Coordinates of C-alpha atoms in Angstrom, one line a residue:
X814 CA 0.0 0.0 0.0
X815 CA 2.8 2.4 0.2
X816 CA 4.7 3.5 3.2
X817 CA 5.7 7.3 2.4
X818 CA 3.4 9.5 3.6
X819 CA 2.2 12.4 1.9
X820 CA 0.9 15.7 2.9
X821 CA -3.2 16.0 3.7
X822 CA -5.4 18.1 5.1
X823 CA -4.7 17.1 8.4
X824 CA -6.9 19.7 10.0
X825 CA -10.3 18.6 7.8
X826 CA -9.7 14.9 8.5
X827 CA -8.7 15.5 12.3
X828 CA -10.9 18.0 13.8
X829 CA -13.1 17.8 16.8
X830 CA -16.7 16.7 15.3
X831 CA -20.3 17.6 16.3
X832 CA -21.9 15.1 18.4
X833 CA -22.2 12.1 17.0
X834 CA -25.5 10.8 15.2
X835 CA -26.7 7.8 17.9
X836 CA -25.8 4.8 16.7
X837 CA -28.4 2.5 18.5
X838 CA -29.5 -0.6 17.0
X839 CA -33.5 0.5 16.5
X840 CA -33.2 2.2 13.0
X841 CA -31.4 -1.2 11.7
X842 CA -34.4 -4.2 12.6
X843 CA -35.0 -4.8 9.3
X844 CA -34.9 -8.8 8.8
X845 CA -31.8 -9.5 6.7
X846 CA -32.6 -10.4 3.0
X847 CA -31.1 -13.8 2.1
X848 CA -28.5 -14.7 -0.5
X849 CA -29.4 -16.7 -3.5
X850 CA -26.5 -18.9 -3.8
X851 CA -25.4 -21.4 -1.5
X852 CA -22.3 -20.0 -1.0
X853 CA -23.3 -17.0 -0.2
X854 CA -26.1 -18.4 2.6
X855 CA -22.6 -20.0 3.7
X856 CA -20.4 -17.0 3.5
X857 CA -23.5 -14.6 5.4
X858 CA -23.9 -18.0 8.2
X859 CA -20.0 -17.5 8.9
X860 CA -20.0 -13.9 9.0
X861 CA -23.0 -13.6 11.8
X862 CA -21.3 -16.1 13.7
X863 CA -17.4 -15.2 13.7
X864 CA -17.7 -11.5 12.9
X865 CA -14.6 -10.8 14.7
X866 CA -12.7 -12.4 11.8
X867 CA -14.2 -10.8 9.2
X868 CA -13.6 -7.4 6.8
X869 CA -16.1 -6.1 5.3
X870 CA -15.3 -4.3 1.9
X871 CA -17.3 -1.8 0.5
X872 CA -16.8 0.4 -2.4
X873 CA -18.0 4.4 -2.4
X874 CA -19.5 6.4 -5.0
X875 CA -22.8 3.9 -6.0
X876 CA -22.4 1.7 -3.0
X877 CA -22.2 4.0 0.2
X878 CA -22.9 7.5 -1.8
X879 CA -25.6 7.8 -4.6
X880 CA -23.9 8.8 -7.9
X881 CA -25.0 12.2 -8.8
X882 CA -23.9 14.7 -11.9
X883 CA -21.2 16.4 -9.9
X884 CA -18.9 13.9 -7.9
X885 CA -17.7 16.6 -5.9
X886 CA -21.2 16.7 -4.6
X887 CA -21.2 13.4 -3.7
X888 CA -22.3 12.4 0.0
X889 CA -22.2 9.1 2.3
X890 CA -25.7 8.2 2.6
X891 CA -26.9 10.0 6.1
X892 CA -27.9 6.3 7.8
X893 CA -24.2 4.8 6.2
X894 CA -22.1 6.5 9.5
X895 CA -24.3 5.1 11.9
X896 CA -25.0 1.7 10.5
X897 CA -20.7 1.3 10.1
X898 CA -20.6 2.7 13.4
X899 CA -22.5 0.0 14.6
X900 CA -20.8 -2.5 12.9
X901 CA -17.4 -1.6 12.4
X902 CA -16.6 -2.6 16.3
X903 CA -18.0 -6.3 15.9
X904 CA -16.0 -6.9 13.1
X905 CA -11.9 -7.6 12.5
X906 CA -11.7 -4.0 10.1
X907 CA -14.2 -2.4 7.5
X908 CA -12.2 -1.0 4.4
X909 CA -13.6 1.5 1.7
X910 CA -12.0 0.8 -1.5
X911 CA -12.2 3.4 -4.2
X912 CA -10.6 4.9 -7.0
X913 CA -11.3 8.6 -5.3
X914 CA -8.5 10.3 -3.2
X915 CA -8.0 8.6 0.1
X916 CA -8.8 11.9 1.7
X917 CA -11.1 13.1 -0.6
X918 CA -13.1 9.6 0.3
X919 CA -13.1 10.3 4.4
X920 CA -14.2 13.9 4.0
X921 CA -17.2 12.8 1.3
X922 CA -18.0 10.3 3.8
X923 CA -18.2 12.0 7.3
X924 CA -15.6 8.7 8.2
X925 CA -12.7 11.1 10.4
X926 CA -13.4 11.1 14.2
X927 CA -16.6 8.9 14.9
X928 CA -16.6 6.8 17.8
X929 CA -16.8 3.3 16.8
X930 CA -14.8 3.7 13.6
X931 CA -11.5 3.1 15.1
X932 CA -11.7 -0.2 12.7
X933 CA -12.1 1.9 9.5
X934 CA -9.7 2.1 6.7
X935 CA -10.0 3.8 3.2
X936 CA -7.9 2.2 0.0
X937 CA -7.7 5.0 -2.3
X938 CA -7.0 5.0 -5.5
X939 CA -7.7 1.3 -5.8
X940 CA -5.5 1.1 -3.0
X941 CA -2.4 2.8 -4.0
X942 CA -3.6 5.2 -0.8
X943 CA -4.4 4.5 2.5
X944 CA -6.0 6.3 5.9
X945 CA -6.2 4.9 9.0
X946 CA -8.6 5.9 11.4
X947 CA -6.0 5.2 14.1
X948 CA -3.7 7.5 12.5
X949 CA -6.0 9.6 10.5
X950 CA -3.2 10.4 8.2
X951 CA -2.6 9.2 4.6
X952 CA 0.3 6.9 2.9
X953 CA 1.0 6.4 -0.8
X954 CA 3.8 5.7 -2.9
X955 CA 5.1 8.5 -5.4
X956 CA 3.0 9.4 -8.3
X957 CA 3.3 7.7 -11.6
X958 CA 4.7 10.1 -14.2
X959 CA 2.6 8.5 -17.4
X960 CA -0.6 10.6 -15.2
X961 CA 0.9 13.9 -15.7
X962 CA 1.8 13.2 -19.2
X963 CA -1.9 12.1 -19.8
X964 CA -3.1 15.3 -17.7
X965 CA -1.2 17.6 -20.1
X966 CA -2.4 16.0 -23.6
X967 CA -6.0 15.0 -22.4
X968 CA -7.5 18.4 -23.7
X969 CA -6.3 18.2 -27.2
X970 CA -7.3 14.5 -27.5
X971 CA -10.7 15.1 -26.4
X972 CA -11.1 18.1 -28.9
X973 CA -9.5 15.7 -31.9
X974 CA -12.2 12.7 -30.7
X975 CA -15.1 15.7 -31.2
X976 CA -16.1 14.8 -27.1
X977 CA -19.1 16.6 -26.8
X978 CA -20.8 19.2 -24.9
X979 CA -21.1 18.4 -21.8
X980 CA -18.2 16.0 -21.5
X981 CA -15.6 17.1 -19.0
X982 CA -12.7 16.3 -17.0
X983 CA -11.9 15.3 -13.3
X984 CA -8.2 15.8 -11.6
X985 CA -8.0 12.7 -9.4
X986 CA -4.4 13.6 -8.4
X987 CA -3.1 10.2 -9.1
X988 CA -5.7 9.2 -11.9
X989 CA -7.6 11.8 -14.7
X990 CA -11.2 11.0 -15.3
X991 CA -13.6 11.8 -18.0
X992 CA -16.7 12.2 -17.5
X993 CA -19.9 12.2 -20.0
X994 CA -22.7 12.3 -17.5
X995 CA -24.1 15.7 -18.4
X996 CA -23.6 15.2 -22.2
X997 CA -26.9 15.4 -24.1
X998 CA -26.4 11.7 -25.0
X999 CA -24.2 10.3 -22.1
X1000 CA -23.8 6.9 -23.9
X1001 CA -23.2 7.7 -27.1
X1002 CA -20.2 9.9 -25.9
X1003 CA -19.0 7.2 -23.8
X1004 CA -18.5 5.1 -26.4
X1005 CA -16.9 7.6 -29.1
X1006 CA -13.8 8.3 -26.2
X1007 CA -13.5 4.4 -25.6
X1008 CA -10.5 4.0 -28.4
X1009 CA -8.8 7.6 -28.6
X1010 CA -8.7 7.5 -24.3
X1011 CA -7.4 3.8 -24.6
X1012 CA -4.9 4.7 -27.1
X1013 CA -3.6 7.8 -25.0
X1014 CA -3.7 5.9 -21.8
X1015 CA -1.5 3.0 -23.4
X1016 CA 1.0 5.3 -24.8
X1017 CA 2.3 7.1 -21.3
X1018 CA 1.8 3.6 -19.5
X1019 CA -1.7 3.7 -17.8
X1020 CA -4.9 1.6 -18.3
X1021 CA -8.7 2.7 -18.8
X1022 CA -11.2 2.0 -16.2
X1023 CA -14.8 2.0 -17.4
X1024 CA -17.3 3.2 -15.1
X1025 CA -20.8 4.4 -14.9
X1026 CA -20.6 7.0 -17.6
X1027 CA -16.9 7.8 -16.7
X1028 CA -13.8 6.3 -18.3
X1029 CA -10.4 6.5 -15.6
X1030 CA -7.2 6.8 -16.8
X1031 CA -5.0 5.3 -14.4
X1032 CA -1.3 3.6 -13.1
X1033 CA -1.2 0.0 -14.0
X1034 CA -1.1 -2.8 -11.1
X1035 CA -3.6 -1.2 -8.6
X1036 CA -7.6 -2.5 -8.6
X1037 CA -10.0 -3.0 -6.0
X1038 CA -9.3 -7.1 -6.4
X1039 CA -5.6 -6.7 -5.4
X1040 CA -6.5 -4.0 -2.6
X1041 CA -9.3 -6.3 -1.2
X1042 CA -6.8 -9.5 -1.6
X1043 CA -4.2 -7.8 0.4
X1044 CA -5.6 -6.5 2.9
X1045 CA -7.7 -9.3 3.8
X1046 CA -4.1 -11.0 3.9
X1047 CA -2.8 -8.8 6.1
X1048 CA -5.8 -8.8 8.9
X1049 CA -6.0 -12.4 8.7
X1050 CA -9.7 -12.2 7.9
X1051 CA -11.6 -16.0 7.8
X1052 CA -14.3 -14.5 6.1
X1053 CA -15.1 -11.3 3.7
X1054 CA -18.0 -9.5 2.2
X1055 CA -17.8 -7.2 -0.7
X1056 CA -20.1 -4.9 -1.8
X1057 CA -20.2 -2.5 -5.1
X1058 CA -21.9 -1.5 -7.8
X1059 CA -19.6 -0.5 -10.9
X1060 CA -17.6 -2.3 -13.1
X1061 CA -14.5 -1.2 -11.7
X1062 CA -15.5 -3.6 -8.6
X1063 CA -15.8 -6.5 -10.8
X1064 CA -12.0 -7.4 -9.9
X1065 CA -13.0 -7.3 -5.5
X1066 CA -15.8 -9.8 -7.0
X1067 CA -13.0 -12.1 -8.8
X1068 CA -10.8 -11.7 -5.7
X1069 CA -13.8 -12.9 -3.7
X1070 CA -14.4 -16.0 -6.0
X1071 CA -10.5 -16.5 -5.5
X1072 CA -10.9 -16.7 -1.9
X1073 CA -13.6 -19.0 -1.7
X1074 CA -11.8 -21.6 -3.6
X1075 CA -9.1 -21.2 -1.1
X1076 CA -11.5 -21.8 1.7
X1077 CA -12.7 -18.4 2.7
X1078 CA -16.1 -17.6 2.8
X1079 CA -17.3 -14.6 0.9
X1080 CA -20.4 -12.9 0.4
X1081 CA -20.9 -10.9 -3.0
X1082 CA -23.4 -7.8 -2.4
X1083 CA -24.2 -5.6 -5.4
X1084 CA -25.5 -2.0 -4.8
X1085 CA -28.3 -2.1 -7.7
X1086 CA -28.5 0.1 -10.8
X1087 CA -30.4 0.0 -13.7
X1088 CA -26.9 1.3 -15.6
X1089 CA -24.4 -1.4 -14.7
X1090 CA -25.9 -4.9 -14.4
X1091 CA -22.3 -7.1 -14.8
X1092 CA -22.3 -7.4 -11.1
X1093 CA -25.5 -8.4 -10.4
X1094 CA -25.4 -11.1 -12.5
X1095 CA -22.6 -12.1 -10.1
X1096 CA -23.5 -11.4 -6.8
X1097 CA -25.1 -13.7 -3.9
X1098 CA -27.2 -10.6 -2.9
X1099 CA -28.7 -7.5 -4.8
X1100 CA -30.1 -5.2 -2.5
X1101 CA -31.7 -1.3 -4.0
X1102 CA -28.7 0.7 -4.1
X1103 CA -26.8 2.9 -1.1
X1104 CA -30.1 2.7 0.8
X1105 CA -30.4 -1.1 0.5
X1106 CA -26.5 -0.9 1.5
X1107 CA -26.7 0.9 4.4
X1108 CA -29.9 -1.2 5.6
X1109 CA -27.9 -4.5 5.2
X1110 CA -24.9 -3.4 7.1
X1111 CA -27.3 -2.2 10.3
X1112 CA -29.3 -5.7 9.9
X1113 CA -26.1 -7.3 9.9
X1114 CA -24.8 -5.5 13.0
X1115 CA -28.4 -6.0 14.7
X1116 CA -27.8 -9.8 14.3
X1117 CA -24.1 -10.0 15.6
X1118 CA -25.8 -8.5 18.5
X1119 CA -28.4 -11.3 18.9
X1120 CA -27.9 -14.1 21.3
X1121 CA -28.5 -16.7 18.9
X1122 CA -25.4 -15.8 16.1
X1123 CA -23.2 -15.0 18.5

């Protein structure tokens, strides 16, 4: 994950927060939806009953936060602090994994100085970043140079590809983004930057990652599947769950599959959308996007808490 730690806005990430939201059990006594695959019933069995051995993965933007026009606008659902506070201590660690800024990622999400997050970590940058909650300060490895390169010659590529009104771009710091969300036809513009963005990405070194509505230009080496592998490595989890919603999570869903052959349980939960549906073709769980999220992670924290899983 990197051991050099770079310079953050310590002061946003540290400071003293207003009370925080109660993080009772009541709002979370929804029954918890079962999985439709056997080894996901498994997976979900193991996890209630050890949870003290388990991480619990979880992308952002689409999974905890609803994906809106501006990502800058985008917020943790308002029930996602308290259900993770409620859950976080039952469990060996909860990790975000995302391709946003580590720091960007804890500020968007409220995650810095709640009680009961002391188990929290955020994988930035598909894990080339992380924050710890112990430490609340960021580490990452230097910057590849093929991003600034790519940063510098993006505008004239988009203006030779004819991206459209609409289309723009979005500094990532260690990944460039391009966005065609608020283009008149979102889909069609995707698809028209697919090859010149590929072809630009490969030259300096990067890879594209395809997202919803967004194509990520990006280091090589680093995705969510390698991130989640590792770091359940290094807790020594017996058991995982993943949740997303994109297809930049499908590699935390192979790395799940991976596990499971090796004898850890895992349970696949996808964060529903009627624009991606690779991943819920593949999950043990669909549940109705950030707010079907957050209400599993509460269940699941209600039933650690019940005599009878414990």
């Amino acid at each position: 994950m990197g051991t050099h730690s770079e310079p953050t806005d310590s002061h946003d990430l540290n400071a003293p927060k207003a009370p925080n939201p109660p993080t009772t059990l009541a709002g979370f006594s929804d029954a918890l939806p079962a999985p439709v695959t056997a080894a996901g019933r498994d997976a979900l069995d193991v996890i209630l009953a050890r949870p003290g051995r388990v991480v619990v993965g979880l992308d952002f933007d689409g999974t905890l936060a609803a994906i809106v026009p501006d990502p800058e606008q985008a917020r943790a659902h308002p029930e996602a602090v308290p259900a993770l506070a409620a859950l976080a201590p039952k469990v060996a660690s909860v990790a975000v994994i995302t391709g946003r800024p580590a720091g960007v990622a804890v500020h968007h999400g409220g995650f810095a100085g709640v009680a009961g997050l002391e188990h929290l970590v955020v994988l930035g940058h598909y894990g080339a970043e992380r924050w710890d909650a112990v430490t609340g300060t960021v580490t990452a490895p230097p910057a590849h140079p093929g991003v600034a390169a790519v940063r510098a010659e993006l505008p004239g590529v988009l203006e030779r590809a004819g991206a459209r009104q609409g289309t723009w771009i979005e500094e990532k710091g260690r990944a460039v983004a391009v966005h065609t969300r608020r283009a008149a036809d979102p889909h069609a513009a995707f698809e028209a930057l697919r090859e010149p963005l590929a072809e630009l990405a490969t030259r300096h070194g990067l890879v594209v990652e395809p997202g919803r509505l967004v194509l990520e230009l990006r280091p090589p080496g680093v995705d969510k599947g390698v991130a989640l592998r590792e770091y359940v490595r290094e807790v020594g989890a017996e058991a995982v769950l993943y949740a997303g919603d994109d297809l930049g999570d499908l590699p935390a869903f192979t790395a799940v599959e991976d596990l499971r052959a090796e004898g850890v349980p895992g349970l696949l939960v996808c964060s529903g959308s009627n624009e991606v549906t690779a991943l819920a073709k593949r999950a043990d769980l669909v549940v109705d996007g950030p707010a079907g999220v957050v209400r599993l992670l509460g269940a699941m924290a209600a039933a650690m808490n019940s005599p009878t899983t414990g």
